[in-house]
PDB file of C-alpha atoms (C1' of nucleotides) in Angstrom:
ATOM      1  CA  MET A   1     103.765 158.726 111.081  1.00 55.00           C
ATOM      2  CA  ILE A   2     101.538 157.960 113.779  1.00 55.00           C
ATOM      3  CA  GLY A   3     103.361 157.476 116.859  1.00 68.00           C
ATOM      4  CA  LYS A   4     101.424 155.881 119.202  1.00 83.00           C
ATOM      5  CA  ARG A   5     102.356 153.430 122.608  1.00 93.00           C
ATOM      6  CA  LYS A   6     102.882 149.664 122.070  1.00 95.00           C
ATOM      7  CA  PRO A   7      99.877 147.345 121.687  1.00 97.00           C
ATOM      8  CA  THR A   8      99.650 146.015 124.901  1.00 97.00           C
ATOM      9  CA  HIS A   9     100.578 142.556 124.013  1.00 98.00           C
ATOM     10  CA  PRO A  10      97.328 139.709 124.131  1.00 98.00           C
ATOM     11  CA  GLY A  11      99.032 137.522 126.129  1.00 98.00           C
ATOM     12  CA  GLU A  12      99.119 139.787 128.825  1.00 98.00           C
ATOM     13  CA  VAL A  13      95.588 140.712 128.634  1.00 98.00           C
ATOM     14  CA  LEU A  14      94.988 137.144 128.588  1.00 98.00           C
ATOM     15  CA  SER A  15      96.407 136.672 131.539  1.00 98.00           C
ATOM     16  CA  GLU A  16      94.802 139.418 133.465  1.00 97.00           C
ATOM     17  CA  ASP A  17      91.753 139.305 132.176  1.00 97.00           C
ATOM     18  CA  VAL A  18      91.034 135.445 132.140  1.00 97.00           C
ATOM     19  CA  ILE A  19      93.406 133.633 133.409  1.00 97.00           C
ATOM     20  CA  LYS A  20      93.931 135.723 137.157  1.00 96.00           C
ATOM     21  CA  PRO A  21      90.129 136.603 137.435  1.00 96.00           C
ATOM     22  CA  LEU A  22      89.033 132.812 137.539  1.00 96.00           C
ATOM     23  CA  GLY A  23      92.385 131.478 139.760  1.00 95.00           C
ATOM     24  CA  LEU A  24      93.171 129.156 136.632  1.00 97.00           C
ATOM     25  CA  THR A  25      96.883 127.638 137.191  1.00 97.00           C
ATOM     26  CA  VAL A  26      98.664 127.232 133.568  1.00 97.00           C
ATOM     27  CA  THR A  27      99.175 123.982 133.673  1.00 97.00           C
ATOM     28  CA  GLU A  28      95.404 123.513 134.035  1.00 97.00           C
ATOM     29  CA  ALA A  29      94.760 126.435 131.014  1.00 98.00           C
ATOM     30  CA  ALA A  30      96.873 124.953 129.103  1.00 97.00           C
ATOM     31  CA  LYS A  31      94.988 121.167 128.933  1.00 97.00           C
ATOM     32  CA  ARG A  32      91.554 122.953 128.564  1.00 97.00           C
ATOM     33  CA  LEU A  33      92.805 125.093 126.225  1.00 98.00           C
ATOM     34  CA  ARG A  34      94.747 121.282 124.742  1.00 97.00           C
ATOM     35  CA  VAL A  35      98.198 123.444 124.187  1.00 98.00           C
ATOM     36  CA  SER A  36     101.369 122.416 125.583  1.00 97.00           C
ATOM     37  CA  ARG A  37     101.823 124.426 128.240  1.00 97.00           C
ATOM     38  CA  LYS A  38     105.193 125.758 126.881  1.00 97.00           C
ATOM     39  CA  THR A  39     103.231 127.235 124.328  1.00 98.00           C
ATOM     40  CA  LEU A  40     100.500 128.688 126.647  1.00 98.00           C
ATOM     41  CA  SER A  41     103.422 130.612 129.122  1.00 98.00           C
ATOM     42  CA  ALA A  42     105.289 131.164 126.399  1.00 98.00           C
ATOM     43  CA  LEU A  43     102.372 133.992 125.228  1.00 98.00           C
ATOM     44  CA  LEU A  44     101.537 135.060 128.782  1.00 98.00           C
ATOM     45  CA  ASN A  45     104.416 135.791 128.842  1.00 97.00           C
ATOM     46  CA  GLY A  46     105.041 138.018 125.310  1.00 97.00           C
ATOM     47  CA  ARG A  47     107.794 135.270 123.912  1.00 97.00           C
ATOM     48  CA  ALA A  48     105.155 134.630 121.878  1.00 98.00           C
ATOM     49  CA  SER A  49     102.443 135.351 119.692  1.00 98.00           C
ATOM     50  CA  LEU A  50      98.747 135.031 119.807  1.00 98.00           C
ATOM     51  CA  SER A  51      98.217 132.364 116.589  1.00 98.00           C
ATOM     52  CA  PRO A  52      95.040 133.033 114.791  1.00 98.00           C
ATOM     53  CA  GLU A  53      94.349 129.165 116.168  1.00 98.00           C
ATOM     54  CA  MET A  54      95.411 129.994 119.396  1.00 98.00           C
ATOM     55  CA  ALA A  55      92.479 132.530 118.728  1.00 98.00           C
ATOM     56  CA  VAL A  56      89.986 130.001 117.863  1.00 98.00           C
ATOM     57  CA  ARG A  57      90.878 128.537 120.926  1.00 98.00           C
ATOM     58  CA  ILE A  58      90.763 131.251 123.224  1.00 98.00           C
ATOM     59  CA  ALA A  59      87.359 132.053 122.229  1.00 98.00           C
ATOM     60  CA  LYS A  60      86.052 128.749 122.053  1.00 97.00           C
ATOM     61  CA  ALA A  61      87.485 128.555 126.568  1.00 98.00           C
ATOM     62  CA  THR A  62      86.143 132.102 127.173  1.00 97.00           C
ATOM     63  CA  ASN A  63      82.473 132.400 124.402  1.00 97.00           C
ATOM     64  CA  THR A  64      84.515 135.635 123.442  1.00 97.00           C
ATOM     65  CA  SER A  65      84.773 136.246 119.451  1.00 98.00           C
ATOM     66  CA  PRO A  66      88.523 135.368 118.135  1.00 98.00           C
ATOM     67  CA  GLU A  67      88.624 138.637 116.134  1.00 98.00           C
ATOM     68  CA  SER A  68      88.862 140.237 119.469  1.00 98.00           C
ATOM     69  CA  TRP A  69      92.041 138.486 120.056  1.00 98.00           C
ATOM     70  CA  LEU A  70      93.900 137.763 117.386  1.00 98.00           C
ATOM     71  CA  TYR A  71      93.488 141.377 116.278  1.00 98.00           C
ATOM     72  CA  MET A  72      95.562 142.370 119.740  1.00 98.00           C
ATOM     73  CA  GLN A  73      97.880 140.585 118.201  1.00 98.00           C
ATOM     74  CA  ALA A  74      97.688 142.944 114.669  1.00 98.00           C
ATOM     75  CA  LYS A  75      97.559 145.434 116.386  1.00 98.00           C
ATOM     76  CA  LEU A  76     100.828 145.029 117.976  1.00 98.00           C
ATOM     77  CA  ASP A  77     102.418 143.603 114.413  1.00 98.00           C
ATOM     78  CA  LEU A  78     101.324 146.503 112.730  1.00 98.00           C
ATOM     79  CA  TRP A  79     103.372 148.746 115.458  1.00 97.00           C
ATOM     80  CA  ILE A  80     106.502 146.736 114.399  1.00 97.00           C
ATOM     81  CA  ALA A  81     106.298 146.828 111.112  1.00 97.00           C
ATOM     82  CA  ALA A  82     105.593 150.298 111.535  1.00 97.00           C
ATOM     83  CA  LYS A  83     108.476 151.029 113.482  1.00 95.00           C
ATOM     84  CA  LYS A  84     110.562 149.750 110.367  1.00 94.00           C
ATOM     85  CA  SER A  85     109.318 152.575 108.817  1.00 91.00           C
ATOM     86  CA  PRO A  86     109.927 150.831 105.276  1.00 91.00           C
ATOM     87  CA  LYS A  87     110.183 153.294 102.297  1.00 93.00           C
ATOM     88  CA  VAL A  88     106.827 152.863  99.144  1.00 96.00           C
ATOM     89  CA  GLN A  89     106.541 154.959  96.460  1.00 96.00           C
ATOM     90  CA  ASP A  90     102.749 156.482  95.857  1.00 97.00           C
ATOM     91  CA  LEU A  91     100.970 153.873  94.088  1.00 96.00           C
ATOM     92  CA  LYS A  92      99.278 156.508  91.758  1.00 91.00           C
ATOM     93  CA  ALA A  93     102.015 158.617  91.911  1.00 85.00           C
ATOM     94  CA  ILE A  94     102.633 159.134  87.661  1.00 79.00           C
ATOM     95  CA  ALA A  95     106.309 159.208  87.609  1.00 60.00           C
ATOM     96  CA  VAL A  96     108.993 158.156  89.626  1.00 48.00           C
TER      97      VAL A  96
ATOM     98  CA  MET B   1      79.177 126.765 114.172  1.00 55.00           C
ATOM     99  CA  ILE B   2      79.207 129.377 112.293  1.00 56.00           C
ATOM    100  CA  GLY B   3      79.635 128.515 108.764  1.00 68.00           C
ATOM    101  CA  LYS B   4      80.376 131.655 106.690  1.00 82.00           C
ATOM    102  CA  ARG B   5      81.822 131.369 103.395  1.00 93.00           C
ATOM    103  CA  LYS B   6      85.634 131.489 102.942  1.00 95.00           C
ATOM    104  CA  PRO B   7      86.943 135.580 103.668  1.00 97.00           C
ATOM    105  CA  THR B   8      88.386 137.274 100.003  1.00 97.00           C
ATOM    106  CA  HIS B   9      91.677 136.934 100.160  1.00 98.00           C
ATOM    107  CA  PRO B  10      92.910 140.067 100.051  1.00 98.00           C
ATOM    108  CA  GLY B  11      95.589 140.451  97.500  1.00 98.00           C
ATOM    109  CA  GLU B  12      92.819 139.702  95.582  1.00 98.00           C
ATOM    110  CA  VAL B  13      91.503 143.001  96.685  1.00 98.00           C
ATOM    111  CA  LEU B  14      94.548 144.723  95.635  1.00 98.00           C
ATOM    112  CA  SER B  15      94.767 143.386  92.501  1.00 98.00           C
ATOM    113  CA  GLU B  16      91.243 144.446  91.396  1.00 97.00           C
ATOM    114  CA  ASP B  17      90.417 148.009  93.746  1.00 97.00           C
ATOM    115  CA  VAL B  18      93.845 149.082  93.323  1.00 98.00           C
ATOM    116  CA  ILE B  19      96.711 147.531  91.028  1.00 98.00           C
ATOM    117  CA  LYS B  20      94.110 147.175  88.445  1.00 97.00           C
ATOM    118  CA  PRO B  21      92.221 150.041  88.714  1.00 96.00           C
ATOM    119  CA  LEU B  22      95.386 152.137  87.904  1.00 96.00           C
ATOM    120  CA  GLY B  23      96.692 150.649  85.470  1.00 96.00           C
ATOM    121  CA  LEU B  24      99.861 149.046  87.026  1.00 97.00           C
ATOM    122  CA  THR B  25     101.684 146.204  86.050  1.00 97.00           C
ATOM    123  CA  VAL B  26     102.848 143.544  88.676  1.00 98.00           C
ATOM    124  CA  THR B  27     106.886 144.682  88.175  1.00 98.00           C
ATOM    125  CA  GLU B  28     105.907 148.483  88.570  1.00 97.00           C
ATOM    126  CA  ALA B  29     104.008 148.433  91.263  1.00 98.00           C
ATOM    127  CA  ALA B  30     106.446 145.305  92.782  1.00 98.00           C
ATOM    128  CA  LYS B  31     109.487 148.765  92.672  1.00 97.00           C
ATOM    129  CA  ARG B  32     106.943 150.699  94.276  1.00 97.00           C
ATOM    130  CA  LEU B  33     106.591 149.256  96.932  1.00 98.00           C
ATOM    131  CA  ARG B  34     109.993 147.681  97.000  1.00 97.00           C
ATOM    132  CA  VAL B  35     109.188 144.118  97.437  1.00 98.00           C
ATOM    133  CA  SER B  36     110.444 141.401  94.494  1.00 98.00           C
ATOM    134  CA  ARG B  37     108.493 140.983  91.597  1.00 98.00           C
ATOM    135  CA  LYS B  38     107.839 137.537  93.088  1.00 98.00           C
ATOM    136  CA  THR B  39     106.514 138.525  95.992  1.00 98.00           C
ATOM    137  CA  LEU B  40     104.068 140.812  95.028  1.00 98.00           C
ATOM    138  CA  SER B  41     102.763 138.200  92.284  1.00 98.00           C
ATOM    139  CA  ALA B  42     102.610 135.110  94.436  1.00 98.00           C
ATOM    140  CA  LEU B  43     100.249 138.018  97.109  1.00 98.00           C
ATOM    141  CA  LEU B  44      98.066 138.402  93.856  1.00 98.00           C
ATOM    142  CA  ASN B  45      97.155 135.687  93.245  1.00 97.00           C
ATOM    143  CA  GLY B  46      96.884 134.111  96.676  1.00 97.00           C
ATOM    144  CA  ARG B  47      99.101 132.398  96.889  1.00 97.00           C
ATOM    145  CA  ALA B  48     100.971 134.449  99.819  1.00 98.00           C
ATOM    146  CA  SER B  49      99.692 135.769 102.688  1.00 98.00           C
ATOM    147  CA  LEU B  50      99.224 139.135 103.462  1.00 98.00           C
ATOM    148  CA  SER B  51     102.283 139.947 106.195  1.00 98.00           C
ATOM    149  CA  PRO B  52     102.196 143.100 108.812  1.00 98.00           C
ATOM    150  CA  GLU B  53     104.547 144.587 106.622  1.00 98.00           C
ATOM    151  CA  MET B  54     103.801 144.625 103.577  1.00 98.00           C
ATOM    152  CA  ALA B  55     100.041 145.860 105.708  1.00 98.00           C
ATOM    153  CA  VAL B  56     102.411 148.996 106.244  1.00 98.00           C
ATOM    154  CA  ARG B  57     103.617 148.930 102.358  1.00 98.00           C
ATOM    155  CA  ILE B  58     100.287 149.068 100.611  1.00 98.00           C
ATOM    156  CA  ALA B  59      98.843 150.997 103.253  1.00 98.00           C
ATOM    157  CA  LYS B  60     102.228 154.059 102.643  1.00 98.00           C
ATOM    158  CA  ALA B  61     101.575 153.692  98.833  1.00 98.00           C
ATOM    159  CA  THR B  62      97.539 153.354  98.543  1.00 97.00           C
ATOM    160  CA  ASN B  63      96.678 156.164 101.889  1.00 97.00           C
ATOM    161  CA  THR B  64      95.215 153.949 103.278  1.00 97.00           C
ATOM    162  CA  SER B  65      95.280 152.559 106.610  1.00 98.00           C
ATOM    163  CA  PRO B  66      97.163 149.054 107.234  1.00 98.00           C
ATOM    164  CA  GLU B  67      94.447 147.882 109.407  1.00 98.00           C
ATOM    165  CA  SER B  68      92.093 147.366 106.649  1.00 98.00           C
ATOM    166  CA  TRP B  69      94.580 145.277 104.624  1.00 98.00           C
ATOM    167  CA  LEU B  70      95.697 143.299 107.717  1.00 98.00           C
ATOM    168  CA  TYR B  71      92.423 142.279 109.094  1.00 98.00           C
ATOM    169  CA  MET B  72      91.372 141.133 106.000  1.00 98.00           C
ATOM    170  CA  GLN B  73      94.074 138.356 106.183  1.00 98.00           C
ATOM    171  CA  ALA B  74      92.782 137.750 109.903  1.00 98.00           C
ATOM    172  CA  LYS B  75      89.864 137.246 108.347  1.00 98.00           C
ATOM    173  CA  LEU B  76      90.767 134.964 106.423  1.00 98.00           C
ATOM    174  CA  ASP B  77      93.647 132.952 108.294  1.00 98.00           C
ATOM    175  CA  LEU B  78      90.462 133.200 111.088  1.00 98.00           C
ATOM    176  CA  TRP B  79      88.314 131.339 108.773  1.00 97.00           C
ATOM    177  CA  ILE B  80      90.672 128.602 107.854  1.00 97.00           C
ATOM    178  CA  ALA B  81      91.691 128.137 111.817  1.00 97.00           C
ATOM    179  CA  ALA B  82      88.068 127.982 112.534  1.00 97.00           C
ATOM    180  CA  LYS B  83      87.539 125.056 110.140  1.00 95.00           C
ATOM    181  CA  LYS B  84      90.061 122.427 111.721  1.00 94.00           C
ATOM    182  CA  SER B  85      87.640 122.888 115.133  1.00 91.00           C
ATOM    183  CA  PRO B  86      90.445 122.607 118.112  1.00 91.00           C
ATOM    184  CA  LYS B  87      88.295 121.204 120.680  1.00 93.00           C
ATOM    185  CA  VAL B  88      88.659 122.930 124.247  1.00 96.00           C
ATOM    186  CA  GLN B  89      87.048 123.026 126.978  1.00 96.00           C
ATOM    187  CA  ASP B  90      85.707 126.690 129.157  1.00 97.00           C
ATOM    188  CA  LEU B  91      88.150 127.637 130.874  1.00 95.00           C
ATOM    189  CA  LYS B  92      85.567 128.688 133.379  1.00 91.00           C
ATOM    190  CA  ALA B  93      84.589 125.597 133.175  1.00 85.00           C
ATOM    191  CA  ILE B  94      84.325 123.996 137.371  1.00 78.00           C
ATOM    192  CA  ALA B  95      85.714 120.405 137.256  1.00 59.00           C
ATOM    193  CA  VAL B  96      86.590 118.175 134.036  1.00 49.00           C
TER     194      VAL B  96
ATOM    195  C1'  DA C   1     112.242 141.227  65.605  1.00 63.54           C
ATOM    196  C1'  DA C   2     112.988 143.432  70.094  1.00 63.54           C
ATOM    197  C1'  DA C   3     111.497 144.894  74.817  1.00 63.54           C
ATOM    198  C1'  DC C   4     108.556 143.665  78.007  1.00 63.54           C
ATOM    199  C1'  DT C   5     105.325 141.236  81.173  1.00 63.54           C
ATOM    200  C1'  DT C   6     104.100 137.085  84.438  1.00 63.54           C
ATOM    201  C1'  DG C   7     104.149 132.941  86.627  1.00 63.54           C
ATOM    202  C1'  DT C   8     106.975 130.085  88.856  1.00 63.54           C
ATOM    203  C1'  DA C   9     110.501 126.986  89.483  1.00 63.54           C
ATOM    204  C1'  DA C  10     114.788 126.483  92.216  1.00 63.54           C
ATOM    205  C1'  DC C  11     118.110 127.802  95.723  1.00 63.54           C
ATOM    206  C1'  DG C  12     119.065 129.743 100.479  1.00 63.54           C
ATOM    207  C1'  DT C  13     117.977 132.500 104.395  1.00 63.54           C
ATOM    208  C1'  DT C  14     115.504 133.748 108.621  1.00 63.54           C
ATOM    209  C1'  DA C  15     112.434 133.783 111.363  1.00 63.54           C
ATOM    210  C1'  DC C  16     108.387 131.527 114.042  1.00 63.54           C
ATOM    211  C1'  DG C  17     104.636 128.306 116.173  1.00 63.54           C
ATOM    212  C1'  DC C  18     104.015 124.026 118.716  1.00 63.54           C
ATOM    213  C1'  DG C  19     105.340 119.667 120.865  1.00 63.54           C
ATOM    214  C1'  DT C  20     108.529 116.738 124.323  1.00 63.54           C
ATOM    215  C1'  DA C  21     111.316 116.029 127.672  1.00 63.54           C
ATOM    216  C1'  DA C  22     114.180 117.904 130.890  1.00 63.54           C
ATOM    217  C1'  DC C  23     115.686 120.955 135.052  1.00 63.54           C
ATOM    218  C1'  DA C  24     116.013 124.076 139.044  1.00 63.54           C
ATOM    219  C1'  DT C  25     113.322 127.183 141.773  1.00 63.54           C
ATOM    220  C1'  DG C  26     109.749 128.908 144.583  1.00 63.54           C
ATOM    221  C1'  DA C  27     105.498 127.871 146.807  1.00 63.54           C
ATOM    222  C1'  DT C  28     101.818 124.240 149.011  1.00 63.54           C
ATOM    223  C1'  DA C  29     100.388 119.895 151.065  1.00 63.54           C
ATOM    224  C1'  DG C  30     100.902 116.626 154.575  1.00 63.54           C
TER     225       DG C  30
ATOM    226  C1'  DC D   1     110.968 118.487 157.149  1.00 63.54           C
ATOM    227  C1'  DT D   2     109.747 116.321 152.893  1.00 63.54           C
ATOM    228  C1'  DA D   3     107.246 115.474 148.487  1.00 63.54           C
ATOM    229  C1'  DT D   4     104.261 117.254 145.438  1.00 63.54           C
ATOM    230  C1'  DC D   5     102.886 120.886 142.463  1.00 63.54           C
ATOM    231  C1'  DA D   6     103.442 125.027 139.409  1.00 63.54           C
ATOM    232  C1'  DT D   7     106.282 127.952 136.624  1.00 63.54           C
ATOM    233  C1'  DG D   8     109.857 129.691 133.578  1.00 63.54           C
ATOM    234  C1'  DT D   9     112.974 128.323 130.502  1.00 63.54           C
ATOM    235  C1'  DT D  10     116.357 125.701 127.394  1.00 63.54           C
ATOM    236  C1'  DA D  11     117.205 122.328 124.087  1.00 63.54           C
ATOM    237  C1'  DC D  12     116.205 119.574 119.875  1.00 63.54           C
ATOM    238  C1'  DG D  13     113.276 118.313 115.914  1.00 63.54           C
ATOM    239  C1'  DC D  14     109.422 119.601 113.175  1.00 63.54           C
ATOM    240  C1'  DG D  15     106.771 122.054 109.622  1.00 63.54           C
ATOM    241  C1'  DT D  16     105.383 126.314 107.851  1.00 63.54           C
ATOM    242  C1'  DA D  17     105.871 130.611 105.396  1.00 63.54           C
ATOM    243  C1'  DA D  18     107.609 135.343 103.751  1.00 63.54           C
ATOM    244  C1'  DC D  19     110.899 137.119 101.185  1.00 63.54           C
ATOM    245  C1'  DG D  20     115.199 137.560  98.341  1.00 63.54           C
ATOM    246  C1'  DT D  21     118.243 136.506  93.798  1.00 63.54           C
ATOM    247  C1'  DT D  22     118.179 134.122  89.114  1.00 63.54           C
ATOM    248  C1'  DA D  23     116.751 132.234  85.465  1.00 63.54           C
ATOM    249  C1'  DC D  24     112.957 129.749  81.906  1.00 63.54           C
ATOM    250  C1'  DA D  25     109.248 128.839  79.300  1.00 63.54           C
ATOM    251  C1'  DA D  26     105.367 131.835  76.876  1.00 63.54           C
ATOM    252  C1'  DG D  27     102.260 135.657  76.187  1.00 63.54           C
ATOM    253  C1'  DT D  28     101.550 140.673  74.472  1.00 63.54           C
ATOM    254  C1'  DT D  29     103.542 144.696  72.980  1.00 63.54           C
ATOM    255  C1'  DT D  30     105.878 147.568  70.102  1.00 63.54           C
TER     256       DT D  30
END
DNA sequence: AAACTTGTAACGTTACGCGTAACATGATAG
DNA sequence: CTATCATGTTACGCGTAACGTTACAAGTTT
């Protein structure tokens, strides 16, 4: 199919475009988001996915839309899922 | 916050807009998608989420975009996550 | 009646989100 | 130099979720 480039991990965007510009430490940001430092660290380092709840937290704490965050993750998930190229048959096909 | 109405479950859309119109049985659709009948049944009845891999399968089998399917799930996940109203502090806040 | 469809329960595997506790390292403050 | 802080990471545990196979009851079709 479409061999695009791997989408950017949302954690990287959160780190580069939000936390770093604001001069926040991971520890402080985690406190404000009310999640463990471990959880935020894993997300920022691309070792964890951005969950729907985390999207809501980040959106609230940055006045952005939760969709913008979760869709980034969705794009990445789809890219990974597409790489597996699951075999399927057309649902509109008449026969096998 | 925004008290919208609960987004439609993607499984319902798949059932109403694709499988039923095509006159497909759950059993036949599951075979074509190469997933177990149980898995598809759960999705169609809203008892399971639409996974990224399932989005790719459905997209391939119906010539639609995987995003259109996964975003429906994302919207629903966000609506559920927002209901929990997690407490957070503004990341741009100067003090506590 | 025989064949098919469907929902669902039981059981198991694999994966992941999140938390606490803890440790080693590197950087900063005094 | 030393005490404090920030960070990444590992070890455990807990709960949830996606998926598969097997199997059964109930309803539908042929």
